[in-house]
Coordinates of C-alpha atoms (C1' of nucleotides) in Angstrom, one line a residue:
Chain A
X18 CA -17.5 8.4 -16.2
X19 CA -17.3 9.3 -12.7
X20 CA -13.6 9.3 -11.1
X21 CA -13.4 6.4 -8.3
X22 CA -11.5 7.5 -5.0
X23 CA -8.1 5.9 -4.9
X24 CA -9.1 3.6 -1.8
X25 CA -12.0 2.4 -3.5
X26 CA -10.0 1.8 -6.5
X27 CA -7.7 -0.5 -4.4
X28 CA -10.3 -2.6 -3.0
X29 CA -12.1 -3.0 -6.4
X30 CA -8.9 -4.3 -8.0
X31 CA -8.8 -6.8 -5.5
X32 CA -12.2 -7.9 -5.6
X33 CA -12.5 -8.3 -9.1
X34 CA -9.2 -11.2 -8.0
X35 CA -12.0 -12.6 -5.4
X36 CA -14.4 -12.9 -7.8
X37 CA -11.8 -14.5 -10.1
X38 CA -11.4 -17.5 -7.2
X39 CA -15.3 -17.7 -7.0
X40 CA -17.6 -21.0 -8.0
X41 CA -20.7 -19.8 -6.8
X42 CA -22.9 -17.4 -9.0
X43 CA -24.3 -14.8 -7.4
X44 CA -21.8 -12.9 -4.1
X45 CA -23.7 -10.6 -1.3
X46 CA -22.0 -7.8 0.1
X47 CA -21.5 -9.6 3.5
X48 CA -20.1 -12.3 2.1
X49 CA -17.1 -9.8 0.6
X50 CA -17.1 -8.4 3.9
X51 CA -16.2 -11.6 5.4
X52 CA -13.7 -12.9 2.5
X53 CA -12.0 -9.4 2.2
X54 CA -12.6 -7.5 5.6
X55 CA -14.1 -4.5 3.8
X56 CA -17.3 -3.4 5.9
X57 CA -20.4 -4.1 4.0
X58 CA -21.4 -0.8 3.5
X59 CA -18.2 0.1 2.1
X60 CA -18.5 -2.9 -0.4
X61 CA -21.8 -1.6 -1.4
X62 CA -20.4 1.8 -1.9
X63 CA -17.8 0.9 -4.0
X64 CA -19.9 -1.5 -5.8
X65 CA -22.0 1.5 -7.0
X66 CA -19.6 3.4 -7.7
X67 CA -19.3 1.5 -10.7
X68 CA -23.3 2.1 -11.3
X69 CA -23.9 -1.0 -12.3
X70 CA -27.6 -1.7 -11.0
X71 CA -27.1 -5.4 -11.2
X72 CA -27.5 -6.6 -7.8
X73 CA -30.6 -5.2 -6.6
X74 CA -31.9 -8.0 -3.4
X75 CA -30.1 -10.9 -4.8
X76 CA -26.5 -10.0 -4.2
X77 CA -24.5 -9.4 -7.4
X78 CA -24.1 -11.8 -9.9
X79 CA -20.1 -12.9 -10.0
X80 CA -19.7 -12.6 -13.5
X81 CA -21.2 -9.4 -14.5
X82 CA -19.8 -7.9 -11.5
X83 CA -16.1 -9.2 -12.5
X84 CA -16.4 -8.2 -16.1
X85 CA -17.7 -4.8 -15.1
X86 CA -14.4 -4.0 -12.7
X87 CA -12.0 -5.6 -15.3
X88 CA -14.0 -3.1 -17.8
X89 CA -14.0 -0.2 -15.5
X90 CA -10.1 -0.1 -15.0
X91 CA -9.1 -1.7 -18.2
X92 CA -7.8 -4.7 -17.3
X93 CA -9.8 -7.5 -19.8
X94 CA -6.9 -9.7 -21.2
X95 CA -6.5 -8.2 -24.6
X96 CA -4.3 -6.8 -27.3
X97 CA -5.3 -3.2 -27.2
X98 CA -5.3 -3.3 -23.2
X99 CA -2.0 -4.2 -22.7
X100 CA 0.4 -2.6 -21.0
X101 CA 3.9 -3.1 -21.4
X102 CA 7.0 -3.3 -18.5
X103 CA 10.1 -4.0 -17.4
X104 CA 12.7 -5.1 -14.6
X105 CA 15.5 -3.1 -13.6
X106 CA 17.7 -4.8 -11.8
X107 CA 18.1 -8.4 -12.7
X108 CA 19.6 -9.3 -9.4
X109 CA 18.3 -12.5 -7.2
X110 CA 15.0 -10.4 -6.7
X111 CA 14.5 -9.0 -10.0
X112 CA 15.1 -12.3 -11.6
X113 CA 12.5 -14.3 -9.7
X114 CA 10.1 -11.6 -10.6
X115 CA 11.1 -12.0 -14.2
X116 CA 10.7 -15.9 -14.6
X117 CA 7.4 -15.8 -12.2
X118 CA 4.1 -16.0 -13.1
X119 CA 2.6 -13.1 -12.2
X120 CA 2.2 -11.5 -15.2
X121 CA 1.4 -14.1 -17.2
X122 CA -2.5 -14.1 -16.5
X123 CA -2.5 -10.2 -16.8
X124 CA -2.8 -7.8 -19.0
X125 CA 0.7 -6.6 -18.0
X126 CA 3.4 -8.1 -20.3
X127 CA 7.1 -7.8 -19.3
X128 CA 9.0 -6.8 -22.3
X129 CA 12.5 -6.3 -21.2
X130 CA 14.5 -6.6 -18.4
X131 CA 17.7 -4.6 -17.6
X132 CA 21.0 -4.4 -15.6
X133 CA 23.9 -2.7 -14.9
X134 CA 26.1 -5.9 -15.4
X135 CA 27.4 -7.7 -19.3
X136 CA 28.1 -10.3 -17.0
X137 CA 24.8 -11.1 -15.9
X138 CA 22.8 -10.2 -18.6
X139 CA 24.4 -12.6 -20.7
X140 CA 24.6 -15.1 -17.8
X141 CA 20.5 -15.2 -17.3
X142 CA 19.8 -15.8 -20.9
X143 CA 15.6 -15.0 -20.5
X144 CA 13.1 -15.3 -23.0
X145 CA 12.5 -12.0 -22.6
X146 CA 14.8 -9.8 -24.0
X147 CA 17.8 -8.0 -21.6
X148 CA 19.6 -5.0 -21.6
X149 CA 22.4 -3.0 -19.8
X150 CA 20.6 -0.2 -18.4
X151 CA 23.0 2.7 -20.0
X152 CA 20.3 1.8 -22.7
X153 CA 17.4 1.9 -20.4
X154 CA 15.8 5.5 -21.5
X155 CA 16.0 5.2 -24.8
X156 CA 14.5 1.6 -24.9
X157 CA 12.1 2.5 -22.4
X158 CA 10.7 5.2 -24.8
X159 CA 11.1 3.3 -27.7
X160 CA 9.6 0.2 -26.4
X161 CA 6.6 2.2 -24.7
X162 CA 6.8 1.0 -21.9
X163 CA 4.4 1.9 -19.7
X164 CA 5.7 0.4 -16.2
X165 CA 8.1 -0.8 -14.0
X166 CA 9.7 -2.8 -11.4
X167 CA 12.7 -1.4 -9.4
X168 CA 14.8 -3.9 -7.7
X169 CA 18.4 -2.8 -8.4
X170 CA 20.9 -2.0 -5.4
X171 CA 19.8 0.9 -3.4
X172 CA 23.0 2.9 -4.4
X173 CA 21.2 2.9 -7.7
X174 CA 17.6 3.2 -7.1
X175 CA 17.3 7.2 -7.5
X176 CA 19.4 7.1 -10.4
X177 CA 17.3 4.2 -12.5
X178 CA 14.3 6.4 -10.9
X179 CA 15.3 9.3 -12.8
X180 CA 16.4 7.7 -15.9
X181 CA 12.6 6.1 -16.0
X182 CA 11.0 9.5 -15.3
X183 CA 13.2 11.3 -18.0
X184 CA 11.8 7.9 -20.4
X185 CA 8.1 8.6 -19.8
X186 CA 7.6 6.1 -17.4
X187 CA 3.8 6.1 -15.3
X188 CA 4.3 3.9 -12.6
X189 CA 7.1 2.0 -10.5
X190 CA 6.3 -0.8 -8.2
X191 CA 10.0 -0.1 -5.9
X192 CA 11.5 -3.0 -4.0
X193 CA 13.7 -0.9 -3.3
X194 CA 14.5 0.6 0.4
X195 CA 14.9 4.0 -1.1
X196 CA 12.1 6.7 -1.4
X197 CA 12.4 7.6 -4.8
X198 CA 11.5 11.4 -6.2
X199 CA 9.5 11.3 -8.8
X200 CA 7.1 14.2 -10.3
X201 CA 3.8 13.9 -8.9
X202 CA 2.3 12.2 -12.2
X203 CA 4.4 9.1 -11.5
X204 CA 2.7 6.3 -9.7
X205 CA 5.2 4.8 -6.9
X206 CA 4.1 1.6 -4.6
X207 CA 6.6 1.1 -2.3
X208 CA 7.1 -3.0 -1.7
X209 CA 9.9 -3.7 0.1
X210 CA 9.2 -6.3 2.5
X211 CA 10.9 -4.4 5.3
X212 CA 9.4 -1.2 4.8
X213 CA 5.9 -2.8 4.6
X214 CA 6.3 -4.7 8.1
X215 CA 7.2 -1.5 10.0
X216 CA 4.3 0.0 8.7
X217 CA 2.7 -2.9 10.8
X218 CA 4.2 -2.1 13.9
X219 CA 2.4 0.2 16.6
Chain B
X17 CA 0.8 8.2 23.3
X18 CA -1.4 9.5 21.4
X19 CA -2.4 7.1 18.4
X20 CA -1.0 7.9 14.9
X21 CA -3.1 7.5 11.9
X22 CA -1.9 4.6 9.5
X23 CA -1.6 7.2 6.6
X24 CA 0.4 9.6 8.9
X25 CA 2.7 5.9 9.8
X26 CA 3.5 4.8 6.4
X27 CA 4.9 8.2 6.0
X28 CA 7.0 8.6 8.8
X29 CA 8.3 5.3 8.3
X30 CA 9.5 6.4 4.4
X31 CA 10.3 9.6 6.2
X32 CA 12.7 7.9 8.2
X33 CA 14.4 6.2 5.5
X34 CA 14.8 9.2 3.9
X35 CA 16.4 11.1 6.6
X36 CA 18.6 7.7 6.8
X37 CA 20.1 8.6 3.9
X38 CA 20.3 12.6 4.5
X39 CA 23.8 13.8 4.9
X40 CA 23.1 17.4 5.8
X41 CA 22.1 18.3 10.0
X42 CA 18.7 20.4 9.0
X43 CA 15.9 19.7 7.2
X44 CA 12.7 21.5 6.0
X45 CA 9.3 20.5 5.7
X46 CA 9.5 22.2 2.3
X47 CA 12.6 19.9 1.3
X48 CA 10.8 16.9 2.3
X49 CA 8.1 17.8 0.2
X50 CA 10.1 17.6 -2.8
X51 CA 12.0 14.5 -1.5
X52 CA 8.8 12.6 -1.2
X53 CA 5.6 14.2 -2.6
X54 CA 3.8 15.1 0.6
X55 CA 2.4 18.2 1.1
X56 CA 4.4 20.5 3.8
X57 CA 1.3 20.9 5.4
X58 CA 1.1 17.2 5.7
X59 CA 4.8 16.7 6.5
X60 CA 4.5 19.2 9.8
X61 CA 1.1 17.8 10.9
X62 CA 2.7 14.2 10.6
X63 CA 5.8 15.7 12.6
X64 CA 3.8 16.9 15.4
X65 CA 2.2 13.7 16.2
X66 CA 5.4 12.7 17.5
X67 CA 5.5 15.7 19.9
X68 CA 8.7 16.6 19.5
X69 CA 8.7 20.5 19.7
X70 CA 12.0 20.2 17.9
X71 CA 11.9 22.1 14.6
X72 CA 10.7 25.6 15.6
X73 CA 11.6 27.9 13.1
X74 CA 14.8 26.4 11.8
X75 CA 13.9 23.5 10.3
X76 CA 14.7 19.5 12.0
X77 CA 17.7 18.3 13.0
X78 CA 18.1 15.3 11.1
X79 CA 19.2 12.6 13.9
X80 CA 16.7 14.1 16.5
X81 CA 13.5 13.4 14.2
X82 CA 14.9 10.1 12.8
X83 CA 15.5 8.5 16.1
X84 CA 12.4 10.2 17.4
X85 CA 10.4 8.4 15.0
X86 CA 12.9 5.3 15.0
X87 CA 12.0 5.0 18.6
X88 CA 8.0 6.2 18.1
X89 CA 7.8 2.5 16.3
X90 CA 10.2 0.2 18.2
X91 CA 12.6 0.2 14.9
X92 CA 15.5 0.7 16.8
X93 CA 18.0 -1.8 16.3
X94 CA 18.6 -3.7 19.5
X95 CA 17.8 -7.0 20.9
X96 CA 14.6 -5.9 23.1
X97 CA 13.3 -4.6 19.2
X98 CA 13.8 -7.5 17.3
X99 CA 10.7 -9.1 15.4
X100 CA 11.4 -12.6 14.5
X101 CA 9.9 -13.1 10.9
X102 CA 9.5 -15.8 8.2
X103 CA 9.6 -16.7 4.4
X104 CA 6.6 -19.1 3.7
X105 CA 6.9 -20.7 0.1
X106 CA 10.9 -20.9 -1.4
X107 CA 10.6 -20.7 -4.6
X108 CA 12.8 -18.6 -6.8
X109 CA 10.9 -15.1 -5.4
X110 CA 11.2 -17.0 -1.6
X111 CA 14.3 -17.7 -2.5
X112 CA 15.4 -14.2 -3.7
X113 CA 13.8 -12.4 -0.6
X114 CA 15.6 -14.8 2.4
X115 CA 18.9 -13.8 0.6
X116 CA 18.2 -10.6 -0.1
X117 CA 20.2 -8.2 2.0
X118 CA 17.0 -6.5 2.7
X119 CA 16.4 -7.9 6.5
X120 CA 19.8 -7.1 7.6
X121 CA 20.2 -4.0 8.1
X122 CA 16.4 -3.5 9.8
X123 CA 15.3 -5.2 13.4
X124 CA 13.3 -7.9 11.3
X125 CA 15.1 -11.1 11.5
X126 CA 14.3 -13.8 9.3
X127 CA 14.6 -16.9 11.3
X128 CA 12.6 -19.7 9.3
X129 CA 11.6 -20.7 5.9
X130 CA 9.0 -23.1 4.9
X131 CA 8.3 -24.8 2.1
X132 CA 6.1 -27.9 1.3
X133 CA 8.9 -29.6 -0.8
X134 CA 11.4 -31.8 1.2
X135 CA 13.6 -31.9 -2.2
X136 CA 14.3 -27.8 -2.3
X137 CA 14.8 -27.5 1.7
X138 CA 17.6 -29.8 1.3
X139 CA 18.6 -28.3 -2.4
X140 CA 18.6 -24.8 -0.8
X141 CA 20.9 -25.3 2.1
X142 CA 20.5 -21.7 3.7
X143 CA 22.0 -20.3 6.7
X144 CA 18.7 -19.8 7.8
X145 CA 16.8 -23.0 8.9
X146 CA 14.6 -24.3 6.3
X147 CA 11.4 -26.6 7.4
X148 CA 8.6 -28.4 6.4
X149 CA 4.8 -26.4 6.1
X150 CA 4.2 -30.1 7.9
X151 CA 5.5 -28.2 11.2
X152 CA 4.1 -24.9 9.7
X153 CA 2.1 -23.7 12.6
X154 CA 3.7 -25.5 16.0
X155 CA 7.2 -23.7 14.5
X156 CA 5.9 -20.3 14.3
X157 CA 4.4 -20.5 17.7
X158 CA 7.7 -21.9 19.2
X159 CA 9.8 -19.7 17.5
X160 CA 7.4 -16.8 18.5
X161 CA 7.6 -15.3 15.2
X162 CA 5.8 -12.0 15.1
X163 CA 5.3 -11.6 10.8
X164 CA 5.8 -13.7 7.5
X165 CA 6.4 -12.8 4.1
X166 CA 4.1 -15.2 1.8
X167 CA 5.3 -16.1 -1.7
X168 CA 3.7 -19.8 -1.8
X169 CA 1.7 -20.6 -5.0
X170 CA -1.7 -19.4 -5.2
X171 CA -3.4 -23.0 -4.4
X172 CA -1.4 -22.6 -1.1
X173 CA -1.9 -19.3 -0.1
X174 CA -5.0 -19.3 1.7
X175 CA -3.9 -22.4 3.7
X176 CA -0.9 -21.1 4.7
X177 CA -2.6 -18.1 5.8
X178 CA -4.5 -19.8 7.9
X179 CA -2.0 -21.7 9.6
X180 CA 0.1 -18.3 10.2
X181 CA -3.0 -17.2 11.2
X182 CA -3.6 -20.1 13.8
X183 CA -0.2 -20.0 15.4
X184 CA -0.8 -16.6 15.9
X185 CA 1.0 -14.3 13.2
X186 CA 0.3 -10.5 13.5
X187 CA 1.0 -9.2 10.2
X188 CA 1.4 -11.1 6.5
X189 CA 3.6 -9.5 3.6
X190 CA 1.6 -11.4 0.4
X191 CA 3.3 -11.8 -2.6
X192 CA 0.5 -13.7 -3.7
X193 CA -1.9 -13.3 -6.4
X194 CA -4.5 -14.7 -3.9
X195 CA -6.4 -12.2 -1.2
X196 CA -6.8 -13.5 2.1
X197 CA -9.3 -13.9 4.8
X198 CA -8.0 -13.0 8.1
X199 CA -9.4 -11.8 11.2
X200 CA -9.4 -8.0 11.0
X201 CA -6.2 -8.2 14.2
X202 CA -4.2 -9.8 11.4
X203 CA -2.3 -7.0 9.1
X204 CA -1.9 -7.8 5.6
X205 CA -0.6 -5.9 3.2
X206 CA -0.5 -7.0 -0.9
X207 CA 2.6 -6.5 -2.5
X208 CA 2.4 -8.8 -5.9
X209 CA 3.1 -6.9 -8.6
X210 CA 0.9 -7.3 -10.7
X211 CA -2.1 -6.4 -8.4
X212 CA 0.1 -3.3 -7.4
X213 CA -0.2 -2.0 -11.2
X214 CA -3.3 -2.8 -11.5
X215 CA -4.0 -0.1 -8.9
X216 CA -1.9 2.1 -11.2
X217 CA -4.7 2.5 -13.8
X218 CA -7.6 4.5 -14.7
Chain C
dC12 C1' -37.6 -11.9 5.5
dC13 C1' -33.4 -11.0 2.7
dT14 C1' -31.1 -8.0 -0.5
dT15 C1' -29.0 -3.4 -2.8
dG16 C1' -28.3 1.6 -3.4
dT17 C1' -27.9 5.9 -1.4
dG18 C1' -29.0 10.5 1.0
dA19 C1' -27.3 12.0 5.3
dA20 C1' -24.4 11.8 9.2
dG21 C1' -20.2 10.8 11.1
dT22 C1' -15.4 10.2 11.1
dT23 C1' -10.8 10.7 9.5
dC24 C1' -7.4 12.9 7.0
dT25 C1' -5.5 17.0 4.6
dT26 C1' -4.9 21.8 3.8
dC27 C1' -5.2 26.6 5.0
dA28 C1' -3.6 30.3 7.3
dC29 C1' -1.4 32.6 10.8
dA30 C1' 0.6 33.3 15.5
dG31 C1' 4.9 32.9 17.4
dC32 C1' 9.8 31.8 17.4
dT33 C1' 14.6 32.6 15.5
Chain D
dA29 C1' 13.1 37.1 6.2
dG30 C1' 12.1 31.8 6.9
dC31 C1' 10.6 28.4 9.7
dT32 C1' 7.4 25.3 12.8
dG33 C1' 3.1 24.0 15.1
dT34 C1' -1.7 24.1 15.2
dG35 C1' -6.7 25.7 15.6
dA36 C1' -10.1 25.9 12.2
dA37 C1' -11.8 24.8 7.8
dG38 C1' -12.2 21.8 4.1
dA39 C1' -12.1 17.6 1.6
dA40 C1' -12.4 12.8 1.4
dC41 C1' -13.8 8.6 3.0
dT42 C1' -16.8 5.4 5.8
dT43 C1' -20.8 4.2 8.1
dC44 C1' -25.6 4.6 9.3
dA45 C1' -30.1 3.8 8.4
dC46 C1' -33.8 3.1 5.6
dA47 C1' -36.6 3.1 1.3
dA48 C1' -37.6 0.0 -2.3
dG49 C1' -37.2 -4.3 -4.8
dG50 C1' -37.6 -9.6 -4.8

DNA sequence: CCTTGTGAAGTTCTTCACAGCT
DNA sequence: AGCTGTGAAGAACTTCACAAGG
């Protein structure tokens, strides 16, 4: 199986979410182009980077094209595709995150949540099960856990960063402001609302 | 000015939080490779774009390149700098973010909220003035707000794009399971989570 | 006509490799 | 010695342009 580019990868994950909101049966490549910005030969390119053949002078068909990205990247809803994360840092942030929605319709599941605090672990009382975080590597590797979210203070970021890396984590979505080090094998999105809007600026 | 890539940007912007929190005067392209992944290749071609001349053979003085690049993108904190933003959708992750210490130390200034629910503006009783989506779009234009952070619910999230959109937003921060049309001038970037991981996998 | 899929071309970004400075 | 800055090379990504199918 040919190795998709990162970019590509990125645009495909979000299509397959287009195609997700769609009605209609059948999508052209100009019609992503409008919905997601992508120029239509880029869709196209990515599109057969998944060599799916399906499309040919009819635009693709929704469904098989969904299915095949959801394939592709492993992200159908079931058991043996799930991957399992956690919260560190049950703060305002991280506790939002852990009562939203978000990964309820995914194949990620959140399976713990951590924080430095007795106090507020026992004061958030969650469904999902929480833990002071001088616990956090072994429960990490015990739990295999496969992800997860950083939104502790900043003081603490690096530390929790390292304790993650040391538990085998893969990938960290930081809310963090700090640039974590990490070995090159661990995934890091950086998500901090600030951070993202100066990367907007000229 | 010469025009910086936006992959040569969104490092100098983590670069300058990094140097932030540097205590020592020097620094090395070869330590900022560890510090952050990059390549020192990369590091010194992103350095030179800024035109600087500073390093030459004894690594960068800390404060020079920070405020150098500070100043490169208008982060400076003063008043002639200062981006008026907004928190679209208060739920618990709204919520979270316009409390969240994370706008205070930066030049983006969260100035409005929104949400469609008359019942949590007056629950949530924020420093920050709180309004109706009603008055959405004539707000934003008044209060000439430059970005927004979007955490409504999915249904929402198009619609409240294109009201930002309407009065004129230049950049959305999207929380949002939902990917948005926008006209290409628009910046978005897609922080949810879940969408995040997703790009983490094979 | 309208589509897709794809070699080839074009562009952008990264890395190499080394001159030149300290 | 160790460092930066940068032409030149290389790699990666995007777009063009068109053959071929419906």
């Amino acid at each position: 199986m040919k190795e998709i580019p990162a970019p590509s990868k990125k645009r495909l994950v979000l299509l397959a979410q287009i195609l997700s909101q769609r009605t209609k049966e059948k999508i052209t490549s100009v019609e992503i182009q409008r919905l997601a910005g992508w120029s239509e030969a880029t869709v196209r390119r990515d599109i057969s980077l998944l060599e799916l053949h399906n499309g040919v002078s009819n635009g693709y068909d929704v469904k098989v094209l969904r299915d095949a990205i959801l394939a592709r990247f492993n992200m159908e809803e079931n058991v043996q595709n799930e991957h399992r994360c956690c919260i560190v840092g049950l703060g305002k942030l991280g506790e939002a995150l852990l009562e939203s929605s978000f990964f309820e319709k995914s194949n990620f599941k959140i399976v713990a949540g951590f924080d430095s605090s007795q106090n507020r672990i026992e004061l958030l009382r969650s469904r999902i099960p929480l833990h002071s975080t001088n616990n956090l590597e072994s429960f990490v590797r015990m739990e295999n856990i496969e992800y997860a979210v950083l939104s502790v203070d900043d003081a603490k970021a690096q530390l929790m960063a390292d304790k993650l890396v040391a538990a085998g984590i893969k990938g960290i979505v930081n809310y963090t402001n700090t640039v974590l080090s990490v070995p090159d094998s661990v995934k890091i999105e950086n998500v901090n609302p600030v951070l993202v809007m100066r990367t907007f600026l000229a």
